[in-house]
Coordinates of C-alpha atoms in Angstrom, one line a residue:
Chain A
X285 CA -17.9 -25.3 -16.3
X286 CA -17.2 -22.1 -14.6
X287 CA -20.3 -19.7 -12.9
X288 CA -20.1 -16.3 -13.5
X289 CA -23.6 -16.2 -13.8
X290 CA -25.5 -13.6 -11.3
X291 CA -26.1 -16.2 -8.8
X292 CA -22.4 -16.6 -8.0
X293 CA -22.5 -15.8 -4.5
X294 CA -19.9 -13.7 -5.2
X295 CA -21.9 -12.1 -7.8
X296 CA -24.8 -11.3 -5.3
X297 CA -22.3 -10.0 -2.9
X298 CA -20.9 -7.1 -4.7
X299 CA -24.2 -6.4 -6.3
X300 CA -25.2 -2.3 -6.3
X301 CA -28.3 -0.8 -7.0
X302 CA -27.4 2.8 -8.1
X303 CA -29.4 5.4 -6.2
X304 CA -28.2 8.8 -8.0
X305 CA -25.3 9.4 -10.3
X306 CA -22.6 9.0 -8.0
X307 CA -24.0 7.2 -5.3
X308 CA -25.5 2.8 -4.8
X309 CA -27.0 1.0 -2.3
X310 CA -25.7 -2.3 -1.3
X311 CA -26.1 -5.1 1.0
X312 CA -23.3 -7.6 2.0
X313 CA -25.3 -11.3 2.0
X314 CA -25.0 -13.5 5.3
X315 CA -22.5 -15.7 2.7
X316 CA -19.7 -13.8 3.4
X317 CA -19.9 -12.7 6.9
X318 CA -16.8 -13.1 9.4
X319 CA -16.5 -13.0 13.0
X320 CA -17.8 -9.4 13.1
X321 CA -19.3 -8.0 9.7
X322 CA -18.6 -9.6 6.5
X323 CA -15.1 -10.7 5.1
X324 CA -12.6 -6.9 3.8
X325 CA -12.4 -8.7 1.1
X326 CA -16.0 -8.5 -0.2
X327 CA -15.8 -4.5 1.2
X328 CA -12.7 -4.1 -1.2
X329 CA -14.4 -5.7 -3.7
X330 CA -17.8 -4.1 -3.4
X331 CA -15.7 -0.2 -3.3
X332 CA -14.2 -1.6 -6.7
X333 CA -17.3 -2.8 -8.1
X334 CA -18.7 0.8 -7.5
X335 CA -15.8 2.6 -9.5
X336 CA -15.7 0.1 -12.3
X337 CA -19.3 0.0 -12.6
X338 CA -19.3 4.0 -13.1
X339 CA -20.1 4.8 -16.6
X340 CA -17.7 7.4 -16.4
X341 CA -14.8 5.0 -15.7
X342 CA -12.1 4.6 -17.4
X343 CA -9.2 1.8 -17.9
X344 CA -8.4 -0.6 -15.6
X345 CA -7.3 -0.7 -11.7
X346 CA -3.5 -0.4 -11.2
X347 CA -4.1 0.8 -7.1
X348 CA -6.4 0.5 -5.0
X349 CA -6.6 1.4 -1.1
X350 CA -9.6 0.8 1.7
X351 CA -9.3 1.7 5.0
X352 CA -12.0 0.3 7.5
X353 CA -13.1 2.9 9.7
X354 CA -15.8 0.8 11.4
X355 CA -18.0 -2.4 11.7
X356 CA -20.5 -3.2 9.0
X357 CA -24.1 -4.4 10.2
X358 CA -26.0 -6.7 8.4
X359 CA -28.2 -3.9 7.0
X360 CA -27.9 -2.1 3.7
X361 CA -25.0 0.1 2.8
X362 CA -24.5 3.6 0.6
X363 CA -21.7 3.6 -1.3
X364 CA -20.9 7.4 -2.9
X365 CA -18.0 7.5 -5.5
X366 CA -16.2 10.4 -6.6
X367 CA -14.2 11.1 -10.1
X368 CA -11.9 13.2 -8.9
X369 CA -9.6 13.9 -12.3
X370 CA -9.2 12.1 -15.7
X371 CA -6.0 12.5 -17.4
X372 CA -5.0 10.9 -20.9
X373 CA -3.7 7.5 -19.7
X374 CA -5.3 7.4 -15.9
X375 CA -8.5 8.6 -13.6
X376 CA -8.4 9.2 -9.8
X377 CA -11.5 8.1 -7.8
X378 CA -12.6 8.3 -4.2
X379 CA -15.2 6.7 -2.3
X380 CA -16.7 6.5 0.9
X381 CA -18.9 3.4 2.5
X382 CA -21.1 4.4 4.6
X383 CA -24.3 3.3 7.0
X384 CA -26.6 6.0 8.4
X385 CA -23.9 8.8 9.8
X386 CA -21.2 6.7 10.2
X387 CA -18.2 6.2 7.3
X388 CA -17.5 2.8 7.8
X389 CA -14.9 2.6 5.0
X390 CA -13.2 5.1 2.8
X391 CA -11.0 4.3 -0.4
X392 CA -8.9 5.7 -3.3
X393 CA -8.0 4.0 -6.4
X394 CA -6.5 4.3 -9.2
X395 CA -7.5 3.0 -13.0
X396 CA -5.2 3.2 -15.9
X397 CA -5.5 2.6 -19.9
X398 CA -1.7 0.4 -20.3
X399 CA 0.5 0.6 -23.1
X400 CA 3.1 -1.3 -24.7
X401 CA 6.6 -0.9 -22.7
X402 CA 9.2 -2.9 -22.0
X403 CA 8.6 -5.7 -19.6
X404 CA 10.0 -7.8 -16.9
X405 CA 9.5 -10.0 -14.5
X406 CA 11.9 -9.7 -11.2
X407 CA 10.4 -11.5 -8.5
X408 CA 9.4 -15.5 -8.7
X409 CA 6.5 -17.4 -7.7
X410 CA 7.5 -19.5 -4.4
X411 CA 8.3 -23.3 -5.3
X412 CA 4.9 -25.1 -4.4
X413 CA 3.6 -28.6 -5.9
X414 CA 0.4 -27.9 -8.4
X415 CA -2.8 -27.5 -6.9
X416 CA -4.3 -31.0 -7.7
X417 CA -1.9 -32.1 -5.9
X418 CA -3.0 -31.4 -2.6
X419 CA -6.0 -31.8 0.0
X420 CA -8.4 -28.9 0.3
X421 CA -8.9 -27.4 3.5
X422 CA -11.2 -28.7 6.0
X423 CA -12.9 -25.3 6.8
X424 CA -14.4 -25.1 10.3
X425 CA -18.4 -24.1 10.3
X426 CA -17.6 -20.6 10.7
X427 CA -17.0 -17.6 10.2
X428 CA -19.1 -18.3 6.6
X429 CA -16.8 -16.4 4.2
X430 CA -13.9 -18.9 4.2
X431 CA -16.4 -21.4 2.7
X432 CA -17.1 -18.9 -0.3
X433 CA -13.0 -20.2 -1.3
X434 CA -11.1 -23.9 -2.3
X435 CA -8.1 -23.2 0.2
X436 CA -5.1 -25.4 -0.2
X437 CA -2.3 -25.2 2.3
X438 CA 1.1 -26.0 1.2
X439 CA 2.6 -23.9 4.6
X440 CA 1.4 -21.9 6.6
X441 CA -2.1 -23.3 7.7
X442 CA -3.9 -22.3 10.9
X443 CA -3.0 -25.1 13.4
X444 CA -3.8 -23.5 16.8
X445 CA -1.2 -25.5 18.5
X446 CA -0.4 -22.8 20.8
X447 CA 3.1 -23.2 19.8
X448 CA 4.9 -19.9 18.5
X449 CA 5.4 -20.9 14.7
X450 CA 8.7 -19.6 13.1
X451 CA 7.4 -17.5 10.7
X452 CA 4.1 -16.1 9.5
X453 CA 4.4 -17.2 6.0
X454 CA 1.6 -18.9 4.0
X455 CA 1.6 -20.4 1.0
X456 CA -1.6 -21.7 -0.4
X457 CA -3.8 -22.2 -3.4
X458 CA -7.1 -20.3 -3.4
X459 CA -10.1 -19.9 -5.9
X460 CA -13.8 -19.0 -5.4
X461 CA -16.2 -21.8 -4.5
X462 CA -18.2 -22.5 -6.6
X463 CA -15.5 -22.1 -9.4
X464 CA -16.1 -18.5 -11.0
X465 CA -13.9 -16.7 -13.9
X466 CA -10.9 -14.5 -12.6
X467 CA -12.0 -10.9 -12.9
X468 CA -10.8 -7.8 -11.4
X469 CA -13.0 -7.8 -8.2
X470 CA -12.5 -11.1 -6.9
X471 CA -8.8 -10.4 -7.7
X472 CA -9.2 -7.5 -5.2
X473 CA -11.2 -9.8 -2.9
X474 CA -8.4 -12.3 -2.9
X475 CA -5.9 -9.9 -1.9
X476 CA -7.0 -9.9 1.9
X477 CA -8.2 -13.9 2.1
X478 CA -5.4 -14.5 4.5
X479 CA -5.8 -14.8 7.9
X480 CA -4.2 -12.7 10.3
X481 CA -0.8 -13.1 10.3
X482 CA -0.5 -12.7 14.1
X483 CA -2.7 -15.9 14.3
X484 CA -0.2 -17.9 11.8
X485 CA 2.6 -16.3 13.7
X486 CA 1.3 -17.4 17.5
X487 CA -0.9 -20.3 16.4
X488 CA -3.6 -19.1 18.7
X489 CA -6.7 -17.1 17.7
X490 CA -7.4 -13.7 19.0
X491 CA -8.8 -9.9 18.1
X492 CA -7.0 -8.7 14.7
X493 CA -8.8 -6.1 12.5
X494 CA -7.3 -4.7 8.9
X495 CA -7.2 -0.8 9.2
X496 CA -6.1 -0.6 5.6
X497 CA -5.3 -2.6 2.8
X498 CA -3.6 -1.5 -0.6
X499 CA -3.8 -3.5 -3.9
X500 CA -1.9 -2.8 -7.1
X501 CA -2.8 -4.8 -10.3
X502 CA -0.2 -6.2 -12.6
X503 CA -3.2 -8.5 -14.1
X504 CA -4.7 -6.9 -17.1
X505 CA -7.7 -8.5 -18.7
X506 CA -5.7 -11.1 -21.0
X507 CA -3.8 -12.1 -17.9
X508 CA -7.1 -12.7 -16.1
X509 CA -8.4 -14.5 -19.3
X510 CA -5.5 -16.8 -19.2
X511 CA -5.7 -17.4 -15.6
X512 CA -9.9 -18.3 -16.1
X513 CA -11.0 -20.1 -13.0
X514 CA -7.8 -21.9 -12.1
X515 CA -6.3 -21.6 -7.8
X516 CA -4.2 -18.8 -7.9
X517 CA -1.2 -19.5 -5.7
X518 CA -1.4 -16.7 -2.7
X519 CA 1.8 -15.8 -0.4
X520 CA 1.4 -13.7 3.0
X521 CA 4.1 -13.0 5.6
X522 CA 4.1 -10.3 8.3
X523 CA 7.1 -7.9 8.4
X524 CA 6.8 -6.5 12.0
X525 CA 3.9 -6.9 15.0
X526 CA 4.7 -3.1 17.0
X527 CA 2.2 -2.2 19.5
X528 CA -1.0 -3.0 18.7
X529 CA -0.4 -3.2 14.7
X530 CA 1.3 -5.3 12.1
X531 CA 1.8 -5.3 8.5
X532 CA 1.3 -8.2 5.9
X533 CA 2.3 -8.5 2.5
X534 CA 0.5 -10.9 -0.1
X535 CA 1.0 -11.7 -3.6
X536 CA -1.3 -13.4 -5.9
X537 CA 0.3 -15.2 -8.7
X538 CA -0.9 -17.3 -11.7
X539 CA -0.6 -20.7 -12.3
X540 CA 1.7 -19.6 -14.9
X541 CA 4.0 -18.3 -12.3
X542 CA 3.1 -14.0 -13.5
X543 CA 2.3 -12.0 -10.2
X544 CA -1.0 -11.1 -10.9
X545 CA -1.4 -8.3 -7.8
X546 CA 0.3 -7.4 -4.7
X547 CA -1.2 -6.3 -1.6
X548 CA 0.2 -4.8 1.6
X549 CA -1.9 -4.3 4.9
X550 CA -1.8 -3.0 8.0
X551 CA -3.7 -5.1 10.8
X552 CA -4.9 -3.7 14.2
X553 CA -4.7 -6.5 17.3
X554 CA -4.4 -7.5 20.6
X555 CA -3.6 -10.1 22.8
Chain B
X96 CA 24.2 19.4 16.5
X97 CA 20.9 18.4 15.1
X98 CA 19.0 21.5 13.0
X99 CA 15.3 21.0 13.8
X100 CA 14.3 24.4 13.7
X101 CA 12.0 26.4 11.3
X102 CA 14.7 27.3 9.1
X103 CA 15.8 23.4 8.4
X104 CA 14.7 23.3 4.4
X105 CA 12.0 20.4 5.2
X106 CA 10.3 22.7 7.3
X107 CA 10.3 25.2 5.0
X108 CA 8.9 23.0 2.4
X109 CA 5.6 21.5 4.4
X110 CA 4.8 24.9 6.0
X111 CA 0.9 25.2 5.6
X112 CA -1.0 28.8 5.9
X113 CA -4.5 27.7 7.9
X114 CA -7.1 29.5 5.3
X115 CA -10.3 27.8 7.2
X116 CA -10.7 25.3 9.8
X117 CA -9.8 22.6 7.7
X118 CA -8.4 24.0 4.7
X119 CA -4.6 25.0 4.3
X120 CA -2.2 26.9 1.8
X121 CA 1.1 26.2 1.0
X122 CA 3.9 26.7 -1.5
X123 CA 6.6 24.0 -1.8
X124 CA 9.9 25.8 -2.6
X125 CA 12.4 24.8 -5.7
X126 CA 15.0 23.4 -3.0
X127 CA 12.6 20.2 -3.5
X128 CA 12.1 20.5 -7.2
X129 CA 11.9 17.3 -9.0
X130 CA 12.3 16.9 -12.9
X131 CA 8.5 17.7 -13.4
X132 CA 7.0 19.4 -10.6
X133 CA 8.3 19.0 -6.5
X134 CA 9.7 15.6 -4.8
X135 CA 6.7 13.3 -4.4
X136 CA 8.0 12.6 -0.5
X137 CA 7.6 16.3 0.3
X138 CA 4.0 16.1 -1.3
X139 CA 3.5 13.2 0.8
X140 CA 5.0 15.3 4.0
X141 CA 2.7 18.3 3.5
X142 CA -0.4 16.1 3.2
X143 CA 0.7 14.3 6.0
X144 CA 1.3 17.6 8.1
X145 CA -2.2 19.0 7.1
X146 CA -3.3 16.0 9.3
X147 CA -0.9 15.8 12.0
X148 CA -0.6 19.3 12.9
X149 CA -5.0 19.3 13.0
X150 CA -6.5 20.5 16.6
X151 CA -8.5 17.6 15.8
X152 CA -5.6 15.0 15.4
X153 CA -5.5 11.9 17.6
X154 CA -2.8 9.3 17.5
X155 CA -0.3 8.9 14.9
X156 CA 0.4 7.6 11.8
X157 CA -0.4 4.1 11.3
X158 CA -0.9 3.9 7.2
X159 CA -0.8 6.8 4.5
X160 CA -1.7 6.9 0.6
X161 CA -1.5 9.5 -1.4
X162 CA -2.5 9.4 -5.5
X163 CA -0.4 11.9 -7.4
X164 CA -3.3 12.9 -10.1
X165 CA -1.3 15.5 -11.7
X166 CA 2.0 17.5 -11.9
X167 CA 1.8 20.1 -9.2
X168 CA 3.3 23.7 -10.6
X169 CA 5.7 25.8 -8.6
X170 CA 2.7 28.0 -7.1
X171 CA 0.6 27.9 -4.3
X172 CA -1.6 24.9 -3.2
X173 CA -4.6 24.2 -1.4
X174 CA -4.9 21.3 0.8
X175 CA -8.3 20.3 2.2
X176 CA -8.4 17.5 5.0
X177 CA -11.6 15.8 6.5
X178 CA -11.7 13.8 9.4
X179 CA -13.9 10.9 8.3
X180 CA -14.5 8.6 12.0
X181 CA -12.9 8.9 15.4
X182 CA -12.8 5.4 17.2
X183 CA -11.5 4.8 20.5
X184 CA -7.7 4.2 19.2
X185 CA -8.2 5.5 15.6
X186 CA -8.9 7.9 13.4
X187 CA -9.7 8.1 9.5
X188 CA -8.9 11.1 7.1
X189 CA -8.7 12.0 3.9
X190 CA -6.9 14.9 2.0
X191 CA -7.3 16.6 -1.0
X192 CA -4.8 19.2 -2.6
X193 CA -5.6 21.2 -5.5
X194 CA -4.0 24.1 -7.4
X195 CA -7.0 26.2 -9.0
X196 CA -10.1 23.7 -10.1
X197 CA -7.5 20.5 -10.7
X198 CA -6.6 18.2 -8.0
X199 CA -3.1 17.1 -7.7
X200 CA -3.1 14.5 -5.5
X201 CA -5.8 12.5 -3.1
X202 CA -4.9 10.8 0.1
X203 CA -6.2 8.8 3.1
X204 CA -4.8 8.1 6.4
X205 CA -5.3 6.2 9.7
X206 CA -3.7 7.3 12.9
X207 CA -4.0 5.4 16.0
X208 CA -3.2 5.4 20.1
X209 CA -0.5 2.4 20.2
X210 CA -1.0 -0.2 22.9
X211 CA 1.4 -2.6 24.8
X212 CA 1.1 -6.0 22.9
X213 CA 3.3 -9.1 22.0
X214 CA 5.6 -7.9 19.7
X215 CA 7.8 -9.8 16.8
X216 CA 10.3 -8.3 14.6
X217 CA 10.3 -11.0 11.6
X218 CA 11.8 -9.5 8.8
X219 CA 15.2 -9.0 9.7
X220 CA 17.5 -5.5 7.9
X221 CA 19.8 -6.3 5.1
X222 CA 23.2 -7.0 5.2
X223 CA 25.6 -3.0 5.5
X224 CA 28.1 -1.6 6.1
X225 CA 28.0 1.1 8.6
X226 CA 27.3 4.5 7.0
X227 CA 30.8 6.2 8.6
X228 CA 32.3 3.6 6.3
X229 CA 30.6 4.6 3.2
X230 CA 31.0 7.9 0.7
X231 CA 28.2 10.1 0.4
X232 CA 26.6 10.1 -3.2
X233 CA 28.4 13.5 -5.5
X234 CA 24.8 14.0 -6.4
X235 CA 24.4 15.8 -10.2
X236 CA 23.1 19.3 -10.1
X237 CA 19.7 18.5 -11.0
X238 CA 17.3 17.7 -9.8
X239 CA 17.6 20.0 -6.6
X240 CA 15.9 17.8 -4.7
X241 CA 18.6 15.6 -4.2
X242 CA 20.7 17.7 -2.5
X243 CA 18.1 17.9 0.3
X244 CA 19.4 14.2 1.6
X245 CA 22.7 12.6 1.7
X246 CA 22.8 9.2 -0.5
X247 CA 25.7 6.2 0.8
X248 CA 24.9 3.5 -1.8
X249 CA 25.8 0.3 -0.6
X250 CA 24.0 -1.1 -3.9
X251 CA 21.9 -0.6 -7.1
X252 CA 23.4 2.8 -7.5
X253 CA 22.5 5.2 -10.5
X254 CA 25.3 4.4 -13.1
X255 CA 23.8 5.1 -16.7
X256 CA 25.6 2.1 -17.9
X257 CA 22.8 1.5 -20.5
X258 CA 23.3 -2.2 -19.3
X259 CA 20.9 -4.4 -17.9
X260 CA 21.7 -4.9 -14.5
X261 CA 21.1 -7.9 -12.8
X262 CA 17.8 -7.0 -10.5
X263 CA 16.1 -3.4 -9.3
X264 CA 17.5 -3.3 -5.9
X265 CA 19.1 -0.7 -3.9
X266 CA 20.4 -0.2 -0.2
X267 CA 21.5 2.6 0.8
X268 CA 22.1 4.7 4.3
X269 CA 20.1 8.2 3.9
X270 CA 19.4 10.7 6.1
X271 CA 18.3 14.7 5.8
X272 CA 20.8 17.1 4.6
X273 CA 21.3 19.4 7.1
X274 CA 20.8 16.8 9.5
X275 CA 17.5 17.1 11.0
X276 CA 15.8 14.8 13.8
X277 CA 13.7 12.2 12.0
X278 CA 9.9 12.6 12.8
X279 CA 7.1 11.0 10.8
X280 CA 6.9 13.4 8.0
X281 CA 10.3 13.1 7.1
X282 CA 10.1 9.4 7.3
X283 CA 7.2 9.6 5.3
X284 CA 8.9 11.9 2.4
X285 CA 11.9 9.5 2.8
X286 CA 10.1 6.5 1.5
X287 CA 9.5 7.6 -1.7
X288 CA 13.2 8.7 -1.6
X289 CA 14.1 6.0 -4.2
X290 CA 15.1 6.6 -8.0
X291 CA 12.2 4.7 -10.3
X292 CA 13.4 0.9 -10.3
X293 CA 13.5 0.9 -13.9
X294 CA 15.9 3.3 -14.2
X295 CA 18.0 1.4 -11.7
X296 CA 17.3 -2.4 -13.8
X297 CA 18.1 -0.7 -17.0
X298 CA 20.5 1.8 -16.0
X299 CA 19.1 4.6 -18.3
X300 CA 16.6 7.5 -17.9
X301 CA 13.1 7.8 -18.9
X302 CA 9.5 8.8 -18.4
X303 CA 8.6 7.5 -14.8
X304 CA 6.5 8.8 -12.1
X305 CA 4.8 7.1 -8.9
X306 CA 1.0 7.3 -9.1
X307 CA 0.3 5.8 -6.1
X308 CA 2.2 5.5 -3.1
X309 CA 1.3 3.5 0.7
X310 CA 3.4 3.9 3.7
X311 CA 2.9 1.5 6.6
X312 CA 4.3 3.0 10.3
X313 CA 6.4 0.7 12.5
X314 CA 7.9 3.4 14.1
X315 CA 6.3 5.1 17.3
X316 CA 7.1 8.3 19.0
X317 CA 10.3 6.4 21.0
X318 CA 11.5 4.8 17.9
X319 CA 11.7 8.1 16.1
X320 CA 13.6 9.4 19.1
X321 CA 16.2 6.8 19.7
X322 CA 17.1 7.3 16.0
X323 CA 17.4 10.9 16.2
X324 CA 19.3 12.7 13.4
X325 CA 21.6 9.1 11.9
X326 CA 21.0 8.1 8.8
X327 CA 18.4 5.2 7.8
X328 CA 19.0 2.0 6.1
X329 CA 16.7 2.2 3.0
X330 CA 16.4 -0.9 0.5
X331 CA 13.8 -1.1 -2.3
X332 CA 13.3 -3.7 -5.5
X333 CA 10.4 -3.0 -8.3
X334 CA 8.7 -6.8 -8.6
X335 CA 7.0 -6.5 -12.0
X336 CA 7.6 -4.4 -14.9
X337 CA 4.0 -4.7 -17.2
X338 CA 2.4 -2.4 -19.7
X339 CA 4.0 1.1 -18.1
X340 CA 3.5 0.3 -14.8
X341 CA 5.8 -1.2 -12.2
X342 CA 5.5 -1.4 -8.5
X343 CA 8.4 -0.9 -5.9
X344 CA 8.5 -2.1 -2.8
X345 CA 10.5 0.1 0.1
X346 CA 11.5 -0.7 3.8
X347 CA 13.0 1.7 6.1
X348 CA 15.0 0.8 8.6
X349 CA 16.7 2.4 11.9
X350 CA 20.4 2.3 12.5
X351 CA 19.7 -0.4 15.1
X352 CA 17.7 -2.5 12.9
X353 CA 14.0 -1.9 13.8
X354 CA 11.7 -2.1 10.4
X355 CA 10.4 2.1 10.6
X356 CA 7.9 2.3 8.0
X357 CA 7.4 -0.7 4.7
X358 CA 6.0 1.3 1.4
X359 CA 4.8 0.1 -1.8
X360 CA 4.1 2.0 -5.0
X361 CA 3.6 2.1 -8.4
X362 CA 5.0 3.6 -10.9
X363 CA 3.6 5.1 -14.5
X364 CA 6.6 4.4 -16.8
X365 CA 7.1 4.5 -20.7
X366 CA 10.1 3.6 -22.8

């Protein structure tokens, strides 16, 4: 059966104890760390957490954008949120992460009440055999996040060969470990649980930081309901590595073939 | 010959008034009038230029998002920018503009100092035809903002066929009209130069308007330069069509095939 009891570990992550109207205190668990500070993804979904939490808020997320401004410590965090205008159909929030003086992220988002419209489907879930169907990932020790997900590989998988791949694509089926109920913020979360392309790319590990990541929600609560705790299948390819900064673009589908979310980052590295 | 001077239209439309150190005015003019309210690019631009043209700036534009909360009226603005975190090679802001006690739109940015990496171009520009082989749009009257570029469709026109068409996409050469030496806040307006995708996939007109909108920069200082005042090869597809949103995906190419800028969106959009 699925956990989406508090003591998810992804549960414990994104829990906020709220410290004034508009503002909560976190702390990122050791669970989720990275090589330096703990996985975006649990950031993103933390910032999200904060907004949707609000009692203020209102409908769902259609966009969502964090930019990391600096390392996280393993210390508590303040998270402050800001309602910055509700219309009929949407609201417009800000908020800022921050420890002691320094910002360490700032976001926007976007929430939305949806209607009835027409609908369509244009683009189509990449052709890849059904999850039982293939190994899980072997995950090394560390960094500890990656063992908070089932990864599945069908391309794309970190090899470290050395040998310049020819592309940067991955294709993979991922869910939360232990298994845990789709919801919006492990949605968010999932949106950056690729690694860097540049790695893919140049099989070869090296310093790569996301400066920002934007997420925009096609999911709505039935679609997460359908999708339950099932892998989503999750694409990533970089466009262009310029000077110190790349871009990657991920989409999270179903196992119903419906793009859940899309997500486009921009990653800082070097060689 | 090139007209980059203060009387070039775009200029006129993202001049900003310093009213305190970080605090602007401004007045975008009806030669970038949309149907509701000014061109979302040129909102983009100004916000953009509140940043850029900042004693405190340092680097350039890496990735921008601006949330349009509301329409904006043909009056003055105020635009409010904060500089959130300095790092070594980046730099976090976020930007507020508001017409009396309602904000219009929110925004964040990240600029950065480039450095000399390895460098990969992976996505590779669509198939065109050069622009000198292409007519330039005859653009309707309205809205005026139109007439401030110069459209070559190469496909996914604007034909009001009221028939389905067979996907959202459209590639196009565009440039500034006058021409005007591309610099990043006209590359920034230009990716949100598109007509809503759901006009163009169901070839009639409706309620639509972008809500959120992300551009990621590719281009440096010496792209923008070797591009000069030629037109751009701009593509974009929506991918999903759900309950009155729809996002659309945007890349922005030079002459000589170098990805300038990737942008996603999404759209509010009712039937």
């Amino acid at each position: 059966m699925p956990d989406n009891s508090q003591i998810h570990p992804f549960n414990q992550a994104v829990e906020l104890v709220p410290t004034s109207p508009y503002t909560y205190q976190g702390h990122i668990p050791e669970s989720y760390a990275n090589m330096v500070g703990p996985f975006g993804g649990i950031i993103v979904a933390v910032i999200l957490n904060g907004i949707l939490s609000h009692k203020e808020r209102q409908g769902n997320p259609i966009s969502l954008t964090v930019n990391f401004a600096g390392p996280i410590a393993d210390a508590p965090y303040d998270l402050a949120v800001r309602l910055m205008r509700t219309n009929r159909s949407n609201q417009h929030w800000i908020a800022e992460l921050t420890q002691g003086s320094q910002v360490a992220a700032t976001a926007t988002a976007v929430l939305a009440i949806r209607q009835e419209t027409w609908m369509m489907s244009e683009a189509r879930a990449p052709d890849a055999p059904r999850p039982e169907e293939i190994e899980s990932w072997p995950a090394p020790p560390v960094p500890q996040w990656i063992h908070r997900y089932d990864f599945k590989f069908i391309r794309g998988e970190l090899t470290l060969s050395d040998q310049l791949a020819k592309d940067s694509e991955s294709l993979l089926w991922v869910r939360d470990t232990p298994e845990r109920m789709l919801d919006f913020l492990s949605l968010a979360a999932i949106s950056d649980v690729f690694f860097p392309r540049v790695f893919i790319r140049r099989q070869q590990l090296g310093v790569a930081s996301t400066v920002s990541i934007t997420t925009h929600f096609h999911a709505d609560y039935s679609s997460l309901e359908r999708q339950a705790n099932r892998p989503i299948l999750a694409f990533a390819r970089g466009q262009r590595f310029h000077r110190g900064y790349f871009d990657q673009v991920a989409e999270l589908w179903s196992d119903e073939g419906d793009l859940l979310a899309s997500s486009i980052q921009m990653v800082y590295f070097k060689d």
